[in-house]
Tab-separated table of N, CA, C and O in Angstrom:
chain	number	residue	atom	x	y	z
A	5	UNK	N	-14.440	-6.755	156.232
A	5	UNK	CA	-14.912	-7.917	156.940
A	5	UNK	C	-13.750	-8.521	157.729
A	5	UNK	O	-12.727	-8.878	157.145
A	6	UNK	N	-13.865	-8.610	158.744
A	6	UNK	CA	-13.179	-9.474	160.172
A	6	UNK	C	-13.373	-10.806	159.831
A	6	UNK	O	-14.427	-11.414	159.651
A	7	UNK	N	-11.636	-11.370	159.734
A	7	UNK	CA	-11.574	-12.608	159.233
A	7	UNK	C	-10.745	-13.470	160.842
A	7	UNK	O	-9.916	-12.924	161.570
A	8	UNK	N	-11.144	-14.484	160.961
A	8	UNK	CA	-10.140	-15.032	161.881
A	8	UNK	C	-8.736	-15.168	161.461
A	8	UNK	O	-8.305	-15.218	160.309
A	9	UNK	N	-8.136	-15.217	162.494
A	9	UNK	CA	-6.551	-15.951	161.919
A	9	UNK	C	-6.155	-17.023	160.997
A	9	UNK	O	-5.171	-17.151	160.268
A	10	UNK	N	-7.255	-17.813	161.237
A	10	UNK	CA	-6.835	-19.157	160.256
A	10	UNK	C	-7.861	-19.276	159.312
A	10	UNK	O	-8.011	-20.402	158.836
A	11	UNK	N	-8.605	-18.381	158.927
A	11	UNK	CA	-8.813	-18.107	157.429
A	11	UNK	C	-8.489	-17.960	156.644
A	11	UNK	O	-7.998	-16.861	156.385
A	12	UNK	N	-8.538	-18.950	155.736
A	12	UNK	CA	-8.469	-17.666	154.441
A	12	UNK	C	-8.849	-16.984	153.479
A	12	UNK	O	-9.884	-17.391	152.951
A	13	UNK	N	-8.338	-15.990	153.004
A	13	UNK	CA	-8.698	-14.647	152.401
A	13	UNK	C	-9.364	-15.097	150.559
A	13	UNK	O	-8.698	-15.614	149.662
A	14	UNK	N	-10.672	-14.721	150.508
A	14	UNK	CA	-11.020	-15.067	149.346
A	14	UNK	C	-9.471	-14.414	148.129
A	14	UNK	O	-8.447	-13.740	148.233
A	15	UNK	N	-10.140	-15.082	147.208
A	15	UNK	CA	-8.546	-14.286	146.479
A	15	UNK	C	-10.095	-12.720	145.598
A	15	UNK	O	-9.505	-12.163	144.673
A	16	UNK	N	-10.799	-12.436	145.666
A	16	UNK	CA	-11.459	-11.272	145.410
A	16	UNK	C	-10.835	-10.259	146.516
A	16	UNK	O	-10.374	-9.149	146.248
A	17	UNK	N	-10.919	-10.982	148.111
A	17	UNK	CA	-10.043	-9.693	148.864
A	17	UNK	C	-9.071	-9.680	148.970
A	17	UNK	O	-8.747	-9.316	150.100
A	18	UNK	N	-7.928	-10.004	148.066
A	18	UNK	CA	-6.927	-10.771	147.981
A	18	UNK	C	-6.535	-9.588	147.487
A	18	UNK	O	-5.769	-8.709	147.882
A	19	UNK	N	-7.364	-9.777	146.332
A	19	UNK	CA	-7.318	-8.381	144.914
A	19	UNK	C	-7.698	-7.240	145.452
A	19	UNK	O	-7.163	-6.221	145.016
A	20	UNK	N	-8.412	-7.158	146.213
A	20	UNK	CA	-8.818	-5.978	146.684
A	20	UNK	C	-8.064	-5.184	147.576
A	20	UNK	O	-7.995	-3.954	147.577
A	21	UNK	N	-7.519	-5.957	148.312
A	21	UNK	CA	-6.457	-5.594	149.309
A	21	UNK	C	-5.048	-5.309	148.577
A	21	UNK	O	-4.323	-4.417	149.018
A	22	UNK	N	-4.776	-5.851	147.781
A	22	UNK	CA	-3.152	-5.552	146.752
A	22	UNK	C	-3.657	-4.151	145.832
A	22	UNK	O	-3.129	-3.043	145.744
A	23	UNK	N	-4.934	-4.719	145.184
A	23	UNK	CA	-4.712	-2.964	144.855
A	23	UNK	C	-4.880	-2.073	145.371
A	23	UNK	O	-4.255	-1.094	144.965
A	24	UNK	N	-5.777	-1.907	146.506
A	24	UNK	CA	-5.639	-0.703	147.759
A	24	UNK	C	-4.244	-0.372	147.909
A	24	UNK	O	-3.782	0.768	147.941
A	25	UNK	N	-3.616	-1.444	147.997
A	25	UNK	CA	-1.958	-1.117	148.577
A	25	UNK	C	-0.925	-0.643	147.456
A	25	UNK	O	0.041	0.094	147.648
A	26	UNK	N	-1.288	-1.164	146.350
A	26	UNK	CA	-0.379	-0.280	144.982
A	26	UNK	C	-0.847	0.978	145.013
A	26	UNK	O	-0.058	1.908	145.177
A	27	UNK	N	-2.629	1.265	144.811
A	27	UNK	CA	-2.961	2.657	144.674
A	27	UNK	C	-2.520	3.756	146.159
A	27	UNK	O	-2.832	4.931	146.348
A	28	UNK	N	-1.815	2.953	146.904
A	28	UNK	CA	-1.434	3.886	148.267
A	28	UNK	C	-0.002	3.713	148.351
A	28	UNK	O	0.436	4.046	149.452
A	29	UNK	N	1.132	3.165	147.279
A	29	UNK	CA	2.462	3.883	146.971
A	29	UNK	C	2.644	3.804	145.665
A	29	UNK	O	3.761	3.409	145.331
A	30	UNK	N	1.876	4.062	144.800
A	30	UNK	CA	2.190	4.534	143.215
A	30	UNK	C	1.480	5.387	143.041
A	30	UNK	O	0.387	5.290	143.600
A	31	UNK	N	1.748	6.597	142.211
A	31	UNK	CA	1.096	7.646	142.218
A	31	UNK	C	0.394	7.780	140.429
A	31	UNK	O	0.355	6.682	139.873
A	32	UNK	N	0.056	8.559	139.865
A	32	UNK	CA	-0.282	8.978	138.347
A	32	UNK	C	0.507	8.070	137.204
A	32	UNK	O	0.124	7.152	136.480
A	33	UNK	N	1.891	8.799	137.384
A	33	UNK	CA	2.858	8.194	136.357
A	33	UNK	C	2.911	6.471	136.416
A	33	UNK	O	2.914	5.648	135.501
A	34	UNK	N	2.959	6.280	138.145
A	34	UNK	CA	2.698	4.374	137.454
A	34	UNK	C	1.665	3.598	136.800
A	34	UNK	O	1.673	2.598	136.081
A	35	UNK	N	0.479	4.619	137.423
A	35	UNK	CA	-0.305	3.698	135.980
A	35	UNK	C	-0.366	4.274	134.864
A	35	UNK	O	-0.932	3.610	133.995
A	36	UNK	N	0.137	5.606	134.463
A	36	UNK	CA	-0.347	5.974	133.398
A	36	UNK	C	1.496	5.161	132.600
A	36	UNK	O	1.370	5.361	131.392
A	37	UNK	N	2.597	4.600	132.779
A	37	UNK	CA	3.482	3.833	132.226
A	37	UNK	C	3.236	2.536	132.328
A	37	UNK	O	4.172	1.925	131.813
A	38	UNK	N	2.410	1.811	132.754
A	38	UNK	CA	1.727	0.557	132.745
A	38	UNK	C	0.891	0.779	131.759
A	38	UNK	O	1.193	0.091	130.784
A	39	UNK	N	-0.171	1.543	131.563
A	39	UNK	CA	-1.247	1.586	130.342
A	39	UNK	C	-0.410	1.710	129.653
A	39	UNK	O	-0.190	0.528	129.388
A	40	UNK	N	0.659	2.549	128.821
A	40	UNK	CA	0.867	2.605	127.696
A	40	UNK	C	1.989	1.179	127.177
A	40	UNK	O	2.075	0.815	126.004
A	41	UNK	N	2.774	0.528	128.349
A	41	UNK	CA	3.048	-0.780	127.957
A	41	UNK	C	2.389	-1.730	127.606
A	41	UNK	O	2.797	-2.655	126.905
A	42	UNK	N	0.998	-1.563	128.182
A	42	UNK	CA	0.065	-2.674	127.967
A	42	UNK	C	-0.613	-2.354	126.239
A	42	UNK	O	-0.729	-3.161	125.317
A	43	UNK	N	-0.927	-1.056	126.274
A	43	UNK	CA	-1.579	-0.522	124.611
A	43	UNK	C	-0.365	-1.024	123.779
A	43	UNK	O	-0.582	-1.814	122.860
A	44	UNK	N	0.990	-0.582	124.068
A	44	UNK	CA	1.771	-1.063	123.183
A	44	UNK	C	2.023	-2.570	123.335
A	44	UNK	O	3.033	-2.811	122.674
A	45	UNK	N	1.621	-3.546	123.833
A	45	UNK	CA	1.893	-4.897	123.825
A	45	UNK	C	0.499	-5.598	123.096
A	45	UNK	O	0.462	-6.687	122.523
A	46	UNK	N	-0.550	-4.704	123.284
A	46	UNK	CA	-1.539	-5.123	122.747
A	46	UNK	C	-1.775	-4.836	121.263
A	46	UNK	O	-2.469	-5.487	120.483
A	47	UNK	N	-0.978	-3.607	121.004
A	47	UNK	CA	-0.898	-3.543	119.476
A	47	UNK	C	-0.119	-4.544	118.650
A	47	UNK	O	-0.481	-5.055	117.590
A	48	UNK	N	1.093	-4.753	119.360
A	48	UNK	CA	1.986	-5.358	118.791
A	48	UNK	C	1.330	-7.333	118.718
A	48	UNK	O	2.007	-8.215	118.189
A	49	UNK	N	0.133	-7.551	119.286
A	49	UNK	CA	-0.443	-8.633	119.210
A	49	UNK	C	-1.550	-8.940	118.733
A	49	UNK	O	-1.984	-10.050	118.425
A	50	UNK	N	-2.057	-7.846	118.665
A	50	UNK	CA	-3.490	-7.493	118.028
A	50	UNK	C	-3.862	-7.097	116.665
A	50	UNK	O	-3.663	-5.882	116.675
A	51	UNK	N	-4.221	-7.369	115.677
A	51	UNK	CA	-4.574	-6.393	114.462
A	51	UNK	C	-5.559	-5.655	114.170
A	51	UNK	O	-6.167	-5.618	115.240
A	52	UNK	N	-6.140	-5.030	113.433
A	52	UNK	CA	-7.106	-4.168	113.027
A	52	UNK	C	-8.478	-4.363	113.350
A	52	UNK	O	-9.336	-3.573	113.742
A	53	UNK	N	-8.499	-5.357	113.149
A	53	UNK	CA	-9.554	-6.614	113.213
A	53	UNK	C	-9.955	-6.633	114.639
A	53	UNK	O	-10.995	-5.977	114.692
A	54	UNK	N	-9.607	-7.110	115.962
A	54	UNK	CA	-9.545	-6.897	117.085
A	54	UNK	C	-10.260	-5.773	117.519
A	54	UNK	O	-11.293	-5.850	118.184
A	55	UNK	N	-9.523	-4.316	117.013
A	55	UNK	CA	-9.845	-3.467	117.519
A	55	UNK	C	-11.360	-2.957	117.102
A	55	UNK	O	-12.246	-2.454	117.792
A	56	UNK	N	-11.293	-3.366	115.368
A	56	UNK	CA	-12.729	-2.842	114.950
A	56	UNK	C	-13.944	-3.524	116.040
A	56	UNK	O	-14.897	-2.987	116.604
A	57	UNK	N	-13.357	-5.175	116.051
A	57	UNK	CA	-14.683	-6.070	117.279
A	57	UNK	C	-14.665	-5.299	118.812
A	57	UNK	O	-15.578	-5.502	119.612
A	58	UNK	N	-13.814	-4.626	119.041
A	58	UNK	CA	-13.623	-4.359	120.369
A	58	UNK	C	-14.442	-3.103	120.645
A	58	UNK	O	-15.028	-2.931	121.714
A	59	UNK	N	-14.456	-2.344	119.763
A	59	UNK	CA	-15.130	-0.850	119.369
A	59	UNK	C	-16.349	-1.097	119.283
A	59	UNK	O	-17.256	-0.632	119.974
A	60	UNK	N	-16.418	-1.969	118.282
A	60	UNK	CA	-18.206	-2.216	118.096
A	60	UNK	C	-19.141	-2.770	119.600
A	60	UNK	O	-20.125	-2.390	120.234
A	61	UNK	N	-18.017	-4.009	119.669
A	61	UNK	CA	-18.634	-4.701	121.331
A	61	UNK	C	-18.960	-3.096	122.323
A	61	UNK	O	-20.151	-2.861	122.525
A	62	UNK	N	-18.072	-2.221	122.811
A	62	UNK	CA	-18.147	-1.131	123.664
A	62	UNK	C	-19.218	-0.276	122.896
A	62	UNK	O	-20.109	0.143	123.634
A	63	UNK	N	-19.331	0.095	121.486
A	63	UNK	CA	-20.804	1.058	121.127
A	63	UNK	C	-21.766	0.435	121.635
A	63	UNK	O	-22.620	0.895	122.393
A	64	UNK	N	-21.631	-1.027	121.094
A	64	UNK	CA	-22.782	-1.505	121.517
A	64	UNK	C	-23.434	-1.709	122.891
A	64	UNK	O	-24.613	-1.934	123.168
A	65	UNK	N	-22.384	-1.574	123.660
A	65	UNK	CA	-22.707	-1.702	125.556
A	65	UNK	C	-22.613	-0.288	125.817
A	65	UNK	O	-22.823	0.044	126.983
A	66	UNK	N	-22.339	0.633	124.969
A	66	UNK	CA	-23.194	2.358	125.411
A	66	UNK	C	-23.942	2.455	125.391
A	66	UNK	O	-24.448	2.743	126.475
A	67	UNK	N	-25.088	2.313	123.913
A	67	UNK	CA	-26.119	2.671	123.455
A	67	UNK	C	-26.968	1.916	124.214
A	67	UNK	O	-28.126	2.322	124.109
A	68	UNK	N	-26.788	0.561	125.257
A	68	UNK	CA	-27.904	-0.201	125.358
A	68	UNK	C	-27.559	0.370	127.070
A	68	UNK	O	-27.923	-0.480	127.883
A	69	UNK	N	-27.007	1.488	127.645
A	69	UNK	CA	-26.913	1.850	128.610
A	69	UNK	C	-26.669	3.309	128.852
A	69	UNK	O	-26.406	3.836	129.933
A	70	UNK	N	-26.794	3.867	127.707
A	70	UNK	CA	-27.220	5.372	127.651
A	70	UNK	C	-28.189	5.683	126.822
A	70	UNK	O	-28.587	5.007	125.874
A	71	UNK	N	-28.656	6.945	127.260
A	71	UNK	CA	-30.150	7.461	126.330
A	71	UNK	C	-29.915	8.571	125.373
A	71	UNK	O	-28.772	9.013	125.490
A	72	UNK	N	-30.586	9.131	124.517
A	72	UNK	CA	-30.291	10.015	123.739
A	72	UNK	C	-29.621	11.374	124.330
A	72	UNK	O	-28.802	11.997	123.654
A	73	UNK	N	-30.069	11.862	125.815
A	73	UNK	CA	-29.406	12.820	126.415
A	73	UNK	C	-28.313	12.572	126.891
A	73	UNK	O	-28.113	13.296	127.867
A	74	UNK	N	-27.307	11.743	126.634
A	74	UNK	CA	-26.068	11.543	126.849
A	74	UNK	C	-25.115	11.413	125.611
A	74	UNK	O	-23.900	11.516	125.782
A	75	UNK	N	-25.676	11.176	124.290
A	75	UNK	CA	-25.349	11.478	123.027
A	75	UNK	C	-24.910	12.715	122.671
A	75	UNK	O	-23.808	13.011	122.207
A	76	UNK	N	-26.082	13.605	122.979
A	76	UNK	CA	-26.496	14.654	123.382
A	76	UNK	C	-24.815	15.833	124.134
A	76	UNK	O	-24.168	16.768	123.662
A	77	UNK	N	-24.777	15.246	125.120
A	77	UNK	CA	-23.810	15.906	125.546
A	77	UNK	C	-22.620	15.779	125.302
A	77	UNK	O	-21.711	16.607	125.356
A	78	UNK	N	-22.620	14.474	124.963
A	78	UNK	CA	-21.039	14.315	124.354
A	78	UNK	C	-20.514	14.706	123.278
A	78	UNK	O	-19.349	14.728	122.882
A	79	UNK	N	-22.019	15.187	122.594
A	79	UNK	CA	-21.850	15.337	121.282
A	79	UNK	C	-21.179	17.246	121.184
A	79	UNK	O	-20.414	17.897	120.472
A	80	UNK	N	-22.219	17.505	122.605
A	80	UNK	CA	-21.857	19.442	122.299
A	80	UNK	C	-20.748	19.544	123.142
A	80	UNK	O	-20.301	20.689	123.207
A	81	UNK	N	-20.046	18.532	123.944
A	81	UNK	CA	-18.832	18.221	124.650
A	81	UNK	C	-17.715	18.592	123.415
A	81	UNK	O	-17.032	19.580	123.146
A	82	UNK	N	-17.915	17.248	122.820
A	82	UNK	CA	-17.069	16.799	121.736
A	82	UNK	C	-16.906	18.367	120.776
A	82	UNK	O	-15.775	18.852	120.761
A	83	UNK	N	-17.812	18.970	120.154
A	83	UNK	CA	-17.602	20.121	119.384
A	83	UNK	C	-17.405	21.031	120.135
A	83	UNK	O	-17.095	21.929	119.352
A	84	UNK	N	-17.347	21.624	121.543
A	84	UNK	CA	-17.168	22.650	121.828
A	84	UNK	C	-15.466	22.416	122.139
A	84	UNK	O	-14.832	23.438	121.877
A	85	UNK	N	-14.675	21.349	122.610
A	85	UNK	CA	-13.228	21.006	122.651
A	85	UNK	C	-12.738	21.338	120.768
A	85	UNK	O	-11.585	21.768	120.742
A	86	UNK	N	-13.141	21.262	119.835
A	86	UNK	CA	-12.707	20.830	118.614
A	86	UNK	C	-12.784	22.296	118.245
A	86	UNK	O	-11.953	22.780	117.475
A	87	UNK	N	-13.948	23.150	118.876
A	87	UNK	CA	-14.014	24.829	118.661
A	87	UNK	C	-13.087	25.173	119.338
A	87	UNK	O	-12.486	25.990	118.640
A	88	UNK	N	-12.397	25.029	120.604
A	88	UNK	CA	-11.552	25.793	121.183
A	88	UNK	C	-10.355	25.512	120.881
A	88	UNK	O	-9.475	26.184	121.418
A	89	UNK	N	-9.996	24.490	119.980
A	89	UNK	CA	-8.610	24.206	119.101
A	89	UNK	C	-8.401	22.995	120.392
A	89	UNK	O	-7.320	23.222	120.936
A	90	UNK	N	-9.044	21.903	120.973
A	90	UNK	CA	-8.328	21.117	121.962
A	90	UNK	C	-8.279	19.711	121.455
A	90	UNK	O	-9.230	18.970	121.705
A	91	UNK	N	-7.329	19.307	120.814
A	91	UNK	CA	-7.251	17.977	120.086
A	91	UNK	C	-7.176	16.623	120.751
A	91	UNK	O	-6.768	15.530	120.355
A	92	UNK	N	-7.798	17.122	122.100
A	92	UNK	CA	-8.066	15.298	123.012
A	92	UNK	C	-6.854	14.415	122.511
A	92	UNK	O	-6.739	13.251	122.893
């Protein structure tokens, strides 16, 4: 969207526009060393507890947005990696 000069920029295209521009000079390794600072900052703040609510919250927003044929595949997904020795 064509903004005039003396607009300004919602901060949604704000966001949108900064991460276009990180994902067009950081490649794999920067986000994949950002995720694991963030998992490790979140462990180190988080306990068990957290994670069990966090797990349950996400089953629960699968199941109420996938159907049994997606169970289904993940399921002969899931065992055919575990048959070929691939420990995800």
């Amino acid at each position: 969207m064509a903004k005039k000069d003396n607009e300004k920029m919602s901060r949604e295209e704000a966001g949108r526009k900064g991460g276009e521009a990180t994902s067009n000079t950081h490649g794999d390794e920067f986000y994949k060393e950002n995720g694991e600072k963030g998992g490790e900052a979140t462990s180190k703040s988080h306990d068990k507890d957290f994670y069990e609510k966090t797990g349950k919250k996400g089953g629960e927003a699968t199941s109420e947005s996938h159907d049994k044929d997606f169970y289904e595949k993940i399921g002969k997904k899931g065992g055919k990696a575990n048959s070929d020795g691939d420990n995800n």
